[in-house]
XYZ file of C-alpha atoms in Angstrom:
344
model
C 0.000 0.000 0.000
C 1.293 3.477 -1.113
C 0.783 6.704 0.879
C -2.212 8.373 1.741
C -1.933 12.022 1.747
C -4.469 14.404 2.665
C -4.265 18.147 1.762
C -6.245 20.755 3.503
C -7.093 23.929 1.235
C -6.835 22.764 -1.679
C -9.437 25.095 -3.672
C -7.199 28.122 -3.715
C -3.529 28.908 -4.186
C -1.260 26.888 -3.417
C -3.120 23.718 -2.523
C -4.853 23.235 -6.085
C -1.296 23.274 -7.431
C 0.038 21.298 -4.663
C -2.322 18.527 -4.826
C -1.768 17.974 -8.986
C 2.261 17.774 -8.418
C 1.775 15.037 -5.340
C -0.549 12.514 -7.080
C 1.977 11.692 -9.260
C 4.807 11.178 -7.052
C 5.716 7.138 -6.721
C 4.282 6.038 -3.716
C 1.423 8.421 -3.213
C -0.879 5.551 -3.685
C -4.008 8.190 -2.782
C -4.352 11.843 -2.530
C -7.885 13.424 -0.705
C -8.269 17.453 -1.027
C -10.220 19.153 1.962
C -12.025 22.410 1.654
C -14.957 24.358 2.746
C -15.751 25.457 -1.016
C -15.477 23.599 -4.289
C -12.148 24.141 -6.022
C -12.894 25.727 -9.981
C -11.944 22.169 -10.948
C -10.630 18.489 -9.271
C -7.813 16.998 -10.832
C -8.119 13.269 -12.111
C -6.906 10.991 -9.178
C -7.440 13.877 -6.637
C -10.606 12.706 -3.749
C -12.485 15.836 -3.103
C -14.092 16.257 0.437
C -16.240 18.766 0.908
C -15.421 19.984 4.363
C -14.908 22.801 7.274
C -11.776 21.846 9.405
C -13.567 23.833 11.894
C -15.698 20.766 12.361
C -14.963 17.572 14.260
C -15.954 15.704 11.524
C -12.577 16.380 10.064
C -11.319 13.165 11.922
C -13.748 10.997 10.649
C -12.270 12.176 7.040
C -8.589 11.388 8.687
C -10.186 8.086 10.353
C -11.969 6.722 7.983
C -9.188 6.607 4.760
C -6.527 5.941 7.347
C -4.524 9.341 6.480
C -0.866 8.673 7.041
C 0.537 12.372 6.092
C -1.419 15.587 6.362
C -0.541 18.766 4.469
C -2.261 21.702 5.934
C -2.201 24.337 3.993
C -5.390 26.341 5.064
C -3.761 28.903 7.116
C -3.800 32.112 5.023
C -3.825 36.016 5.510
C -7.023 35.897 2.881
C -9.967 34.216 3.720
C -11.463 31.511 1.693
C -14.688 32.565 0.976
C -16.032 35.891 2.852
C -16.569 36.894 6.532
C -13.307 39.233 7.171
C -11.203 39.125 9.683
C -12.803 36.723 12.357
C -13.408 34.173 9.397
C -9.985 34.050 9.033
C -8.944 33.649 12.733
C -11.361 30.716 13.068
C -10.580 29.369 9.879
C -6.619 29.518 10.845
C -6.466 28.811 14.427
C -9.720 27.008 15.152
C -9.556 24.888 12.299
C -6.132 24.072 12.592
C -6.742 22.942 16.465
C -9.839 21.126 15.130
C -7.208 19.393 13.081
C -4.623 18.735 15.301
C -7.189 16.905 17.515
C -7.898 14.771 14.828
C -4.509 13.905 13.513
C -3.604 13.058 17.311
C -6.640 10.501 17.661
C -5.646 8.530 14.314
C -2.972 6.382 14.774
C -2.260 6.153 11.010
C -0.885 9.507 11.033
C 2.820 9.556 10.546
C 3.751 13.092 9.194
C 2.221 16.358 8.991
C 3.489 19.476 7.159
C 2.268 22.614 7.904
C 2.249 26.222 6.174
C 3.399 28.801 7.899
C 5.009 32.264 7.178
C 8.373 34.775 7.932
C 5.766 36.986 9.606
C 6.423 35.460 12.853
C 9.165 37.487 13.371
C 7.461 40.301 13.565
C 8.392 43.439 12.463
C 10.215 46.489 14.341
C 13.118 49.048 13.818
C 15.359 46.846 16.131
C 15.548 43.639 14.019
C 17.924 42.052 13.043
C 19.840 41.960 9.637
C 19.056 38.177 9.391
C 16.245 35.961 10.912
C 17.568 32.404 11.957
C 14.635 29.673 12.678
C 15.218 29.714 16.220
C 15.682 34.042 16.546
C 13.312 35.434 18.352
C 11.110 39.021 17.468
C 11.925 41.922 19.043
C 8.211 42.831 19.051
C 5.674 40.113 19.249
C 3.366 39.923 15.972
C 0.309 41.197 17.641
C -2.905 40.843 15.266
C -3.530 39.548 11.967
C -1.881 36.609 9.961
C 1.642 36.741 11.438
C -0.535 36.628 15.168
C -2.598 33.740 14.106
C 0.756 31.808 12.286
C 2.437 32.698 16.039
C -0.967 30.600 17.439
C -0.854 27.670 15.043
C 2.828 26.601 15.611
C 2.252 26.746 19.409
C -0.359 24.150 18.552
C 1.413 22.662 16.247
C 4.691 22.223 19.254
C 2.076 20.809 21.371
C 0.952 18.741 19.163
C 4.343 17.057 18.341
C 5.120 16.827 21.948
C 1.733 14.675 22.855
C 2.441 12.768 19.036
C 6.167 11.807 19.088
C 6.146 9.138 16.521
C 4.878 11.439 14.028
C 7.191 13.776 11.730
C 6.367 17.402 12.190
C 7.652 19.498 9.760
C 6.570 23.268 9.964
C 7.995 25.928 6.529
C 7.777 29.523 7.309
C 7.457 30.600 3.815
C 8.411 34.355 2.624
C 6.117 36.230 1.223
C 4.971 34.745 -2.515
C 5.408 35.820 -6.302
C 4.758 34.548 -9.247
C 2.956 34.701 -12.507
C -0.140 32.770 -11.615
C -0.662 32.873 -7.866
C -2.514 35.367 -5.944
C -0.847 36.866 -3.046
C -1.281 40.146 -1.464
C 2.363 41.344 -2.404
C 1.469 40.196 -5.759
C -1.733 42.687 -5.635
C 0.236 45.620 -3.979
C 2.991 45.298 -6.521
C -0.225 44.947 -9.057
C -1.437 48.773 -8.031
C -0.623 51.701 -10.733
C 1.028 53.698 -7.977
C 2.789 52.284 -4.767
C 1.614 53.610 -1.252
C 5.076 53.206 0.527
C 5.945 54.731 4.210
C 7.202 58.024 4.325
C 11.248 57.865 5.450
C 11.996 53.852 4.634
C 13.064 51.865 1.799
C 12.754 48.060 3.263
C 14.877 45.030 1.902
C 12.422 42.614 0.869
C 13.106 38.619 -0.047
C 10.343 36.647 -1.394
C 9.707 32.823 -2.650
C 8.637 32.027 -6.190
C 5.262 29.807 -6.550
C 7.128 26.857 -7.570
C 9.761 27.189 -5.176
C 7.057 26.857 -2.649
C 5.102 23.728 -4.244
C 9.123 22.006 -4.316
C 9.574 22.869 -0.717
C 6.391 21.477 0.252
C 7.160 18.084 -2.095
C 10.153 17.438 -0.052
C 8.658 18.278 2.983
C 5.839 15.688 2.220
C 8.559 12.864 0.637
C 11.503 13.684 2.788
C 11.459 12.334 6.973
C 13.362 15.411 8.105
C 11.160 16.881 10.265
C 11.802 20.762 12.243
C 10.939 24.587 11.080
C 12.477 25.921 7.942
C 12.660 29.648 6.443
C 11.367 28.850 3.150
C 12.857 31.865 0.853
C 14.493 32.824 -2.323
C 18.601 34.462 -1.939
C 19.404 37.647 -2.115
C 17.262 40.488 -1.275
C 14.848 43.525 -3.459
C 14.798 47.153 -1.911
C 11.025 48.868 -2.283
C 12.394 51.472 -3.995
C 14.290 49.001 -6.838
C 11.120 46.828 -7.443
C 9.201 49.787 -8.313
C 11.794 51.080 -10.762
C 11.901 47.752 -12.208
C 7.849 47.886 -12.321
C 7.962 51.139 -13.710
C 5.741 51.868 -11.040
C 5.574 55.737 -9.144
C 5.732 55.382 -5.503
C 3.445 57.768 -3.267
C 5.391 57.821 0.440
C 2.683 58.596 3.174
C 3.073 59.231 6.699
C 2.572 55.306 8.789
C -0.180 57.684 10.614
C -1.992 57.624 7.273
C -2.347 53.777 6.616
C -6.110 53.963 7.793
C -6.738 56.846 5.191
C -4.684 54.817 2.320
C -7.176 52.008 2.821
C -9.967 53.661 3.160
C -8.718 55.243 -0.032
C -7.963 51.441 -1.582
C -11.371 50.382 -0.585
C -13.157 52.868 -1.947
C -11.994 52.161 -5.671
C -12.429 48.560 -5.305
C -8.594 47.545 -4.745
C -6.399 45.698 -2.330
C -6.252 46.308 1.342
C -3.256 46.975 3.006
C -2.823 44.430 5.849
C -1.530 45.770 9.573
C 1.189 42.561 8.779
C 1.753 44.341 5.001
C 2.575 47.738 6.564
C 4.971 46.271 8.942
C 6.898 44.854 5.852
C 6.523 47.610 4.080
C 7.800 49.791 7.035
C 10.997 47.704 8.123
C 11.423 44.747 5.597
C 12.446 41.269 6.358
C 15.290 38.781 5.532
C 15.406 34.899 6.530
C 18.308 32.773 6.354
C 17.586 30.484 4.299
C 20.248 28.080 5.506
C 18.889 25.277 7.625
C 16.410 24.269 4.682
C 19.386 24.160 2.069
C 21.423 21.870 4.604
C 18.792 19.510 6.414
C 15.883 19.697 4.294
C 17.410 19.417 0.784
C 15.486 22.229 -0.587
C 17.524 25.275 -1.903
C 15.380 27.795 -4.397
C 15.803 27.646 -8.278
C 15.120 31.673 -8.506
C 16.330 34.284 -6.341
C 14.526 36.809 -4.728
C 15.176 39.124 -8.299
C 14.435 36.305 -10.504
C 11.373 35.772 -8.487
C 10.335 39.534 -9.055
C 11.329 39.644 -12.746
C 9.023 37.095 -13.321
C 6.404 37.859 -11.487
C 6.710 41.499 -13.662
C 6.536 39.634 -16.907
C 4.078 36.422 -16.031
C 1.483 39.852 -15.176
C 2.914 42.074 -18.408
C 3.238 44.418 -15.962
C 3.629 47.647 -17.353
C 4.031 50.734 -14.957
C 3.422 54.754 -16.238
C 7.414 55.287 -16.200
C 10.095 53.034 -19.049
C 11.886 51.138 -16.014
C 14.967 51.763 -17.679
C 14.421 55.725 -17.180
C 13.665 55.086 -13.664
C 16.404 52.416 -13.382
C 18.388 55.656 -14.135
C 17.195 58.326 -11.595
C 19.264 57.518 -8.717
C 22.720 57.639 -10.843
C 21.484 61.132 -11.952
C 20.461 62.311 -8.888
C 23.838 60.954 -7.345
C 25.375 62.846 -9.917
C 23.296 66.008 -9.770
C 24.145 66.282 -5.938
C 27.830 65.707 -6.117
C 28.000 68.674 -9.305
C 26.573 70.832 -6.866
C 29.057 70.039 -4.227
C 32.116 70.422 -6.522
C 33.978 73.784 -5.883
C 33.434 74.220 -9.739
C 29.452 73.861 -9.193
C-alpha cells in the first residue's frame, strides 16, 4: 500500500497546485483534497471532500481513509470565501486545532506538514539583519496573519510533543510571487502607484510559486522533520522593485495607513494588511540556511528572478520606461555631487 496524503485547502492557491504535483509522485498511492468550497476544478486521481476543518468531523475524514501524512495548507492572511477578519482567525487557528485533535486521535498519522510564514518574526526598527529559525522578534506579531501563524505553531509544538512518533515538519514561507498565484504582495505590486511609508526603503526577499510547491514536495517525501525559512537568496529594496515595475511610488506618513485604505477600498482595490505595513515599514530577511542543509530544498530563482518574473508572467507595465527610472538615482547621485564640486 502506497501513501495516503491528505491536503487541507486545496481550492485556492497553493493547494490546487500542490495537490496535482503530489498525485503523481511514486508512492502516493491516494491523494484526498479538503475544503470548505469547491475548487474551480478536481484533478483526475485527486478525492475531493467537501469539508470545514472547523468541524470535528474532520477526523472521521482522517479516520476513515486511514490518512498517514497531512498537508495543511489552510492557514492564510485571505480568507477563503467571505466573513473578514474573524473568518480568518477561526478558519486559521480554530480549524487548525480542530485538526490537530484529529490527527492526534488517528494512529495512522505519521507526518504532517504545515504552512506557515516569515511573519512570525514580527516586524520592528530593532531587528535584526538576518532571521535564523530559532531568533526570536523583538516585538511580538500582535494581530492579523503573522498573530494567528504565532498561534498555530504553538499548537502545532504541542501537538508534536503529545504525538512523538509522528514527523512534524513546519515551513515559514516568505512572502509569494509569481505569474499565476494570488498573493497580497502580488496585488500591492499589481497597483498603478505604490503607497510606501514616508522615510523607509525596506529590503524585501520573497519565494517564487514553484519554489514553494518544491519545498512542500520534499517536505511531504523527505522524513526530516523541524521549522524551515522557506525563501528565495538575495534580497529587493522597495524602492528598486518599483523602478523595475515602472511603477511611481506615493510615500505617506505610517499615521496615514487607515486613510490609504480607506482610499484602496473605496476604488475597489487591495487592502493593506496591519502585517503588510509592517513589511513595508521595516522589511524582512530569513536565512535560508537550515532548509538548504537539512531539508534538501535550496530555491531555483532568487529573490530578483522571483520579481522579474512575477513582472513579466502579469505584463506588468508601470506609467514610467523602467529603464528611465532604473536611471534616476545615478542622476540624482550625480546632480548632488555637481553641486558640491567647488566648480558647481
Amino acid at each position: 500500500m502506497g501513501r495516503v496524503v491528505m491536503v487541507t485547502g486545496v481550492a485556492g492557491d497553493p493547494g490546487a497546485d500542490f495537490v496535482r504535483m503530489i498525485r503523481d509522485e511514486p508512492g502516493v498511492d491516494r491523494v484526498i483534497g479538503v475544503d470548505m468550497v469547491e475548487p474551480g476544478s478536481t484533478p483526475d486521481g485527486v478525492d475531493f471532500v467537501l469539508a470545514d476543518i472547523r468541524n470535528p468531523m474532520i477526523a472521521k475524514v482522517v479516520a476513515s481513509a486511514a490518512v498517514d501524512t497531512v498537508v495543511h495548507l489552510s492557514p492564510s492572511e485571505v480568507p477563503p470565501n467571505h466573513g473578514g477578519a474573524v473568518s480568518i482567525k477561526e478558519t486559521n487557528v480554530i480549524g487548525t486545532m480542530q485538526l490537530l485533535a484529529a490527527c492526534q486521535k488517528a494512529p495512522s498519522i505519521r507526518r504532517l506538514v504545515v504552512r506557515s510564514t516569515t511573519a512570525v518574526y514580527g516586524g520592528s526598527p530593532r531587528d535584526p539583519a538576518l532571521f535564523a529559525e530559532d531568533t526570536e522578534p523583538r516585538v511580538q506579531p500582535s494581530a492579523g496573519w503573522a498573530k494567528d501563524a504565532v498561534e498555530i505553531e504553538g499548537y502545532v509544538r504541542g501537538f508534536a510533543r503529545r504525538r512523538p512518533d509522528v514527523a512534524v515538519t513546519v515551513l515559514r514561507f516568505a512572502p509569494q510571487l509569481g505569474p499565476r498565484t494570488d498573493s497580497p504582495m502580488g496585488s500591492y505590486f499589481g497597483l498603478p502607484v505604490l503607497p510606501t511609508v514616508l522615510g523607509y526603503d525596506p529590503r524585501l526577499q520573497f519565494v517564487h510559486e514553484d519554489d514553494l510547491l518544491e519545498a512542500l514536495r520534499i517536505a511531504v517525501l523527505a522524513d526530516r522533520p523541524g521549522t524551515y525559512n522557506i525563501a528565495a537568496e538575495g534580497v529587493l529594496f522597495l524602492s528598486q522593485a518599483a523602478r523595475r515595475l515602472g511603477r511611481p511610488v506615493l510615500p505617506f506618513p505610517a499615521a496615514a495607513v487607515g486613510l490609504v485604505n480607506q482610499g484602496l477600498r473605496r476604488v475597489g482595490s487591495v487592502h493593506l494588511s496591519a502585517e503588510q505595513v509592517r513589511l513595508l515599514t521595516h522589511g524582512r530577511v530569513v536565512d535560508p540556511t537550515r532548509a538548504r542543509e537539512k531539508l534538501g530544498f535550496v530555491a531555483a530563482r532568487s529573490t530578483a528572478e522571483t520579481f522579474a518574473d512575477y513582472a513579466w508572467g502579469r505584463h506588468s507595465a508601470g506609467l514610467f520606461d523602467p529603464r528611465l527610472l532604473a536611471q534616476v538615482p545615478d542622476r540624482l547621485a550625480t546632480l548632488l555631487l555637481t553641486r558640491r564640486s567647488p566648480d558647481g
